[in-house]
Short mmCIF file of C-alpha atoms in Angstrom, two decimals:
data_model
loop_
_atom_site.label_atom_id
_atom_site.label_comp_id
_atom_site.label_asym_id
_atom_site.label_seq_id
_atom_site.Cartn_x
_atom_site.Cartn_y
_atom_site.Cartn_z
CA PRO A 18 77.21 -26.70 -39.65
CA GLY A 19 73.43 -26.44 -39.63
CA ILE A 20 73.64 -22.97 -41.19
CA LEU A 21 76.01 -24.05 -43.95
CA MET A 22 73.76 -26.94 -44.93
CA GLU A 23 70.98 -24.51 -45.94
CA ALA A 24 73.24 -22.10 -47.82
CA THR A 25 73.63 -22.22 -51.62
CA TRP A 26 76.75 -22.18 -53.76
CA ASP A 27 77.63 -20.09 -56.82
CA LYS A 28 79.00 -21.23 -60.19
CA ASN A 29 82.62 -21.08 -59.01
CA GLY A 30 81.94 -23.48 -56.16
CA ASP A 31 82.07 -20.75 -53.48
CA ILE A 32 79.36 -20.26 -50.90
CA ASP A 33 76.73 -17.69 -51.83
CA ARG A 34 77.17 -14.77 -49.45
CA VAL A 35 73.56 -13.65 -49.59
CA SER A 36 72.14 -17.04 -48.67
CA PHE A 37 74.84 -17.52 -46.06
CA LEU A 38 74.06 -14.21 -44.35
CA GLY A 39 70.36 -15.02 -44.50
CA GLU A 40 70.93 -18.32 -42.70
CA VAL A 41 73.10 -16.60 -40.10
CA VAL A 42 70.35 -14.08 -39.37
CA HIS A 43 67.79 -16.87 -39.23
CA GLY A 44 70.01 -18.84 -36.85
CA LYS A 45 70.40 -15.85 -34.56
CA GLN A 46 66.65 -15.40 -34.47
CA ASN A 47 66.21 -19.02 -33.43
CA ILE A 48 68.76 -18.57 -30.64
CA VAL A 49 67.05 -15.41 -29.39
CA GLU A 50 63.71 -17.20 -29.34
CA THR A 51 65.09 -20.34 -27.63
CA LEU A 52 67.24 -18.86 -24.86
CA PRO A 53 64.36 -17.19 -22.93
CA LYS A 54 62.49 -20.52 -22.92
CA LEU A 55 65.54 -22.33 -21.54
CA GLY A 56 66.00 -19.58 -18.98
CA LYS A 57 62.44 -20.01 -17.76
CA LYS A 58 62.90 -23.77 -17.35
CA ALA A 59 66.15 -23.33 -15.43
CA ALA A 60 64.57 -20.65 -13.26
CA LEU A 61 61.93 -23.11 -12.09
CA ASN A 62 64.62 -25.04 -10.20
CA PRO A 63 67.95 -23.21 -10.39
CA SER A 64 69.60 -25.34 -7.72
CA ARG A 65 69.16 -28.52 -9.77
CA ALA A 66 69.84 -27.44 -13.35
CA GLY A 67 73.34 -27.72 -14.79
CA ARG A 68 74.85 -26.32 -17.95
CA ASP A 69 74.75 -29.68 -19.68
CA GLY A 70 71.21 -30.43 -18.55
CA SER A 71 72.40 -32.56 -15.63
CA GLN A 72 71.43 -31.97 -12.05
CA TRP A 73 73.67 -30.11 -9.68
CA LEU A 74 74.57 -31.79 -6.42
CA SER A 75 73.49 -30.51 -3.06
CA PRO A 76 76.17 -28.84 -0.91
CA MET A 77 76.33 -31.88 1.39
CA ALA A 78 76.79 -34.28 -1.53
CA THR A 79 79.51 -32.10 -3.02
CA PHE A 80 81.24 -31.90 0.35
CA ILE A 81 81.19 -35.69 0.79
CA GLN A 82 82.60 -36.32 -2.69
CA LEU A 83 85.37 -33.77 -2.26
CA LEU A 84 86.15 -35.08 1.22
CA VAL A 85 86.55 -38.71 0.12
CA SER A 86 88.54 -37.90 -3.01
CA GLY A 87 90.71 -35.44 -1.10
CA LEU A 88 91.44 -37.95 1.66
CA ALA A 89 92.33 -40.62 -0.90
CA THR A 90 94.70 -38.30 -2.75
CA GLY A 91 96.19 -37.00 0.49
CA ALA A 92 96.75 -40.55 1.73
CA ILE A 93 98.89 -41.30 -1.33
CA TYR A 94 100.96 -38.17 -0.77
CA ALA A 95 101.29 -39.15 2.90
CA LEU A 96 102.90 -42.48 1.98
CA ILE A 97 105.37 -40.72 -0.31
CA ALA A 98 106.15 -38.08 2.32
CA VAL A 99 106.68 -40.63 5.11
CA GLY A 100 109.24 -42.51 3.04
CA PHE A 101 111.00 -39.31 2.05
CA THR A 102 111.16 -38.16 5.68
CA LEU A 103 112.51 -41.48 6.96
CA VAL A 104 115.36 -41.44 4.46
CA TRP A 105 116.14 -37.81 5.25
CA GLN A 106 116.17 -38.23 9.01
CA THR A 107 118.40 -41.30 9.08
CA SER A 108 120.88 -40.55 6.28
CA GLN A 109 120.47 -36.82 5.54
CA THR A 110 119.59 -37.76 1.96
CA ILE A 111 117.42 -35.33 0.02
CA ASN A 112 115.97 -37.48 -2.72
CA PHE A 113 114.87 -35.33 -5.65
CA ALA A 114 114.04 -38.53 -7.56
CA GLN A 115 111.20 -39.43 -5.17
CA GLY A 116 108.61 -38.62 -7.84
CA GLU A 117 110.26 -40.99 -10.31
CA PHE A 118 110.47 -43.57 -7.51
CA VAL A 119 106.66 -43.46 -7.43
CA MET A 120 106.48 -43.81 -11.22
CA LEU A 121 108.83 -46.76 -11.71
CA PRO A 122 107.03 -49.48 -9.67
CA ALA A 123 103.91 -49.06 -11.82
CA PHE A 124 105.93 -50.05 -14.88
CA PHE A 125 107.37 -53.01 -12.98
CA VAL A 126 103.80 -54.13 -12.31
CA LEU A 127 102.76 -53.57 -15.93
CA ALA A 128 105.75 -55.56 -17.19
CA ALA A 129 104.92 -58.46 -14.88
CA ALA A 130 101.24 -58.31 -15.88
CA SER A 131 102.20 -58.27 -19.57
CA ALA A 132 104.19 -61.46 -18.96
CA GLY A 133 100.98 -63.17 -17.85
CA ALA A 134 101.11 -62.76 -14.08
CA PRO A 135 97.84 -62.04 -12.25
CA PHE A 136 97.50 -58.61 -10.72
CA TRP A 137 98.24 -59.65 -7.12
CA LEU A 138 101.41 -61.47 -8.23
CA ALA A 139 102.43 -58.59 -10.51
CA ALA A 140 102.00 -56.20 -7.57
CA LEU A 141 104.23 -58.34 -5.36
CA ILE A 142 106.84 -58.55 -8.12
CA GLY A 143 106.68 -54.78 -8.54
CA ILE A 144 107.21 -54.24 -4.81
CA ALA A 145 110.10 -56.72 -4.73
CA LEU A 146 111.82 -55.06 -7.71
CA SER A 147 111.28 -51.68 -6.10
CA VAL A 148 113.00 -52.87 -2.92
CA LEU A 149 115.92 -54.14 -4.99
CA VAL A 150 116.30 -51.18 -7.37
CA LEU A 151 114.96 -48.22 -5.38
CA GLY A 152 116.14 -49.46 -2.01
CA ILE A 153 119.33 -51.52 -2.14
CA LEU A 154 120.86 -50.38 -5.42
CA PHE A 155 119.96 -46.75 -4.81
CA LYS A 156 121.70 -46.76 -1.44
CA PHE A 157 124.86 -48.63 -2.42
CA ILE A 158 125.37 -47.19 -5.90
CA VAL A 159 124.18 -43.59 -5.54
CA VAL A 160 123.94 -42.55 -1.89
CA ASP A 161 126.93 -44.22 -0.21
CA PRO A 162 129.56 -43.10 -2.77
CA MET A 163 128.28 -39.50 -2.87
CA LEU A 164 127.32 -38.91 0.76
CA LYS A 165 130.93 -38.63 1.92
CA TYR A 166 131.36 -35.60 -0.35
CA GLY A 167 128.52 -33.68 1.27
CA VAL A 168 124.87 -32.97 0.71
CA LEU A 169 125.18 -30.89 -2.47
CA PRO A 170 126.83 -33.60 -4.64
CA LEU A 171 124.22 -36.05 -3.39
CA VAL A 172 121.40 -33.66 -4.33
CA ILE A 173 122.83 -33.25 -7.83
CA SER A 174 123.13 -37.04 -8.11
CA THR A 175 119.47 -37.56 -7.22
CA ILE A 176 118.44 -34.94 -9.77
CA ALA A 177 120.49 -36.78 -12.41
CA LEU A 178 118.91 -40.05 -11.31
CA SER A 179 115.48 -38.50 -11.68
CA LEU A 180 116.20 -37.54 -15.29
CA PHE A 181 117.75 -40.94 -16.00
CA LEU A 182 114.73 -42.86 -14.72
CA LYS A 183 112.27 -40.65 -16.57
CA GLU A 184 114.03 -40.92 -19.92
CA SER A 185 114.72 -44.64 -19.47
CA VAL A 186 111.04 -45.39 -19.03
CA LYS A 187 110.24 -43.37 -22.16
CA ASP A 188 112.86 -45.23 -24.21
CA PHE A 189 112.35 -48.79 -22.96
CA TYR A 190 108.62 -48.78 -22.32
CA SER A 191 106.59 -45.88 -23.68
CA SER A 192 105.75 -42.26 -23.06
CA GLN A 193 102.07 -42.92 -23.77
CA ALA A 194 99.48 -43.51 -21.08
CA GLN A 195 99.00 -47.18 -20.29
CA PRO A 196 95.92 -48.90 -18.84
CA PHE A 197 96.53 -50.01 -15.27
CA PRO A 198 94.40 -52.56 -13.44
CA ALA A 199 92.34 -51.25 -10.57
CA LEU A 200 92.50 -52.58 -7.04
CA VAL A 201 88.76 -53.17 -6.88
CA PRO A 202 85.94 -53.21 -9.45
CA ALA A 203 84.77 -49.75 -10.42
CA ILE A 204 81.48 -49.40 -8.55
CA ASP A 205 79.81 -46.17 -7.51
CA ILE A 206 78.32 -45.93 -4.03
CA HIS A 207 75.58 -43.36 -3.43
CA VAL A 208 75.62 -41.67 -0.03
CA PHE A 209 73.33 -38.66 0.53
CA GLU A 210 73.18 -38.06 -3.25
CA ALA A 211 76.99 -38.14 -3.39
CA VAL A 212 78.66 -40.60 -5.76
CA ILE A 213 81.71 -42.21 -4.15
CA SER A 214 84.00 -44.51 -6.10
CA THR A 215 85.06 -47.79 -4.54
CA GLN A 216 88.52 -47.06 -5.93
CA SER A 217 88.86 -44.02 -3.66
CA LEU A 218 87.69 -46.04 -0.66
CA ALA A 219 90.17 -48.82 -1.46
CA VAL A 220 93.03 -46.34 -1.81
CA LEU A 221 92.14 -44.74 1.51
CA ALA A 222 91.84 -48.10 3.27
CA VAL A 223 95.17 -49.46 1.98
CA ALA A 224 96.98 -46.22 2.82
CA VAL A 225 95.58 -46.13 6.36
CA ILE A 226 96.49 -49.79 6.95
CA THR A 227 100.02 -49.16 5.66
CA VAL A 228 100.57 -46.13 7.89
CA VAL A 229 99.17 -47.92 10.95
CA ALA A 230 101.39 -50.96 10.28
CA LEU A 231 104.45 -48.73 9.89
CA ASN A 232 103.62 -46.93 13.12
CA LEU A 233 103.37 -50.26 14.95
CA VAL A 234 106.75 -51.32 13.57
CA LEU A 235 108.46 -48.06 14.53
CA ASN A 236 106.97 -47.80 18.02
CA GLY A 237 106.35 -51.42 18.99
CA THR A 238 109.47 -53.29 17.91
CA ARG A 239 113.13 -53.20 18.87
CA VAL A 240 114.18 -52.52 15.30
CA GLY A 241 111.75 -49.63 15.07
CA ARG A 242 113.11 -48.01 18.21
CA GLN A 243 116.65 -48.46 16.92
CA MET A 244 115.64 -46.75 13.69
CA GLN A 245 114.22 -43.85 15.67
CA ALA A 246 117.41 -43.61 17.74
CA THR A 247 119.45 -43.53 14.53
CA ALA A 248 117.26 -40.77 13.13
CA GLN A 249 117.58 -38.66 16.29
CA ASN A 250 121.31 -39.04 16.93
CA ALA A 251 123.31 -41.52 14.87
CA THR A 252 126.56 -40.97 16.81
CA LEU A 253 125.00 -41.64 20.19
CA ALA A 254 123.07 -44.60 18.80
CA ARG A 255 126.34 -46.09 17.50
CA ILE A 256 127.92 -45.69 20.95
CA LEU A 257 124.97 -47.51 22.52
CA GLY A 258 125.49 -50.45 20.16
CA VAL A 259 122.83 -49.75 17.57
CA PRO A 260 123.83 -51.03 14.11
CA VAL A 261 123.41 -47.65 12.43
CA ARG A 262 124.33 -48.74 8.91
CA ARG A 263 121.77 -51.53 9.03
CA MET A 264 119.10 -49.18 10.35
CA VAL A 265 119.80 -46.71 7.55
CA LEU A 266 119.45 -49.54 5.04
CA TYR A 267 116.12 -50.50 6.58
CA THR A 268 114.80 -46.99 6.06
CA PHE A 269 115.73 -47.14 2.37
CA LEU A 270 113.91 -50.46 2.07
CA ILE A 271 110.84 -49.06 3.83
CA ASN A 272 110.86 -46.05 1.50
CA ALA A 273 110.99 -48.39 -1.50
CA VAL A 274 107.98 -50.34 -0.21
CA LEU A 275 106.02 -47.14 0.50
CA VAL A 276 106.61 -45.63 -2.93
CA ALA A 277 105.70 -48.96 -4.56
CA ILE A 278 102.40 -49.06 -2.67
CA ALA A 279 101.76 -45.42 -3.55
CA SER A 280 102.50 -46.16 -7.19
CA ILE A 281 100.03 -49.05 -7.27
CA LEU A 282 97.39 -46.91 -5.59
CA VAL A 283 97.74 -43.80 -7.72
CA SER A 284 98.18 -45.41 -11.15
CA PRO A 285 94.55 -46.51 -11.71
CA ILE A 286 93.20 -43.07 -10.74
#
């Protein structure tokens, strides 16, 4: 653009080639003269100069930032994987709609927030609706009728459910990105030159608390041990008096809660 501003135009309204080529040559000369100067400045401190003029981070700062962000992202995937594994172990259900299960609670929360509910109340409403739709209705409408026909029909049903949920959200809400409220105010914390977001720390903290609470339920309560017995051997657990059907339902409810929490955590990122 700077070159074209200095060029002239002929009578027909076209750019004059001679003046245009002259400005191009002049621009190249300026570039050739400027680059060595920039190179000398960058060479004075190559470890600190970035392409955009910003400062590069030290290896320790880069490591800390990647570590925190990686742990936060991995914690979200851990919640999703734990729910998926619980459902698989207790009911032999391979849920190919698990990704859409993570998507849907965020729209429940947005709908409740749009109705005027504060964020904490909208989050509770989103979790409750997830338990109802992704836990109870999913088990009784999709899983129970198809499971008696084998694993393959159930897999196809979950794939169809995945497409249905995805297209339903596009039709009834929107396919455009929506602003989602954050768990905590966006504040940057500086640790050894590393910039750590409070959002990542909040995600990591909530995920760790959720996993620890689930572990206490599974290993420290009677219901948790019955759920583990159902997952290991449902036939033997039924002989010992364990209400297997109820335990299977509990795992679907736990999965719904886990995906709802994961959805709330990942949406602001």
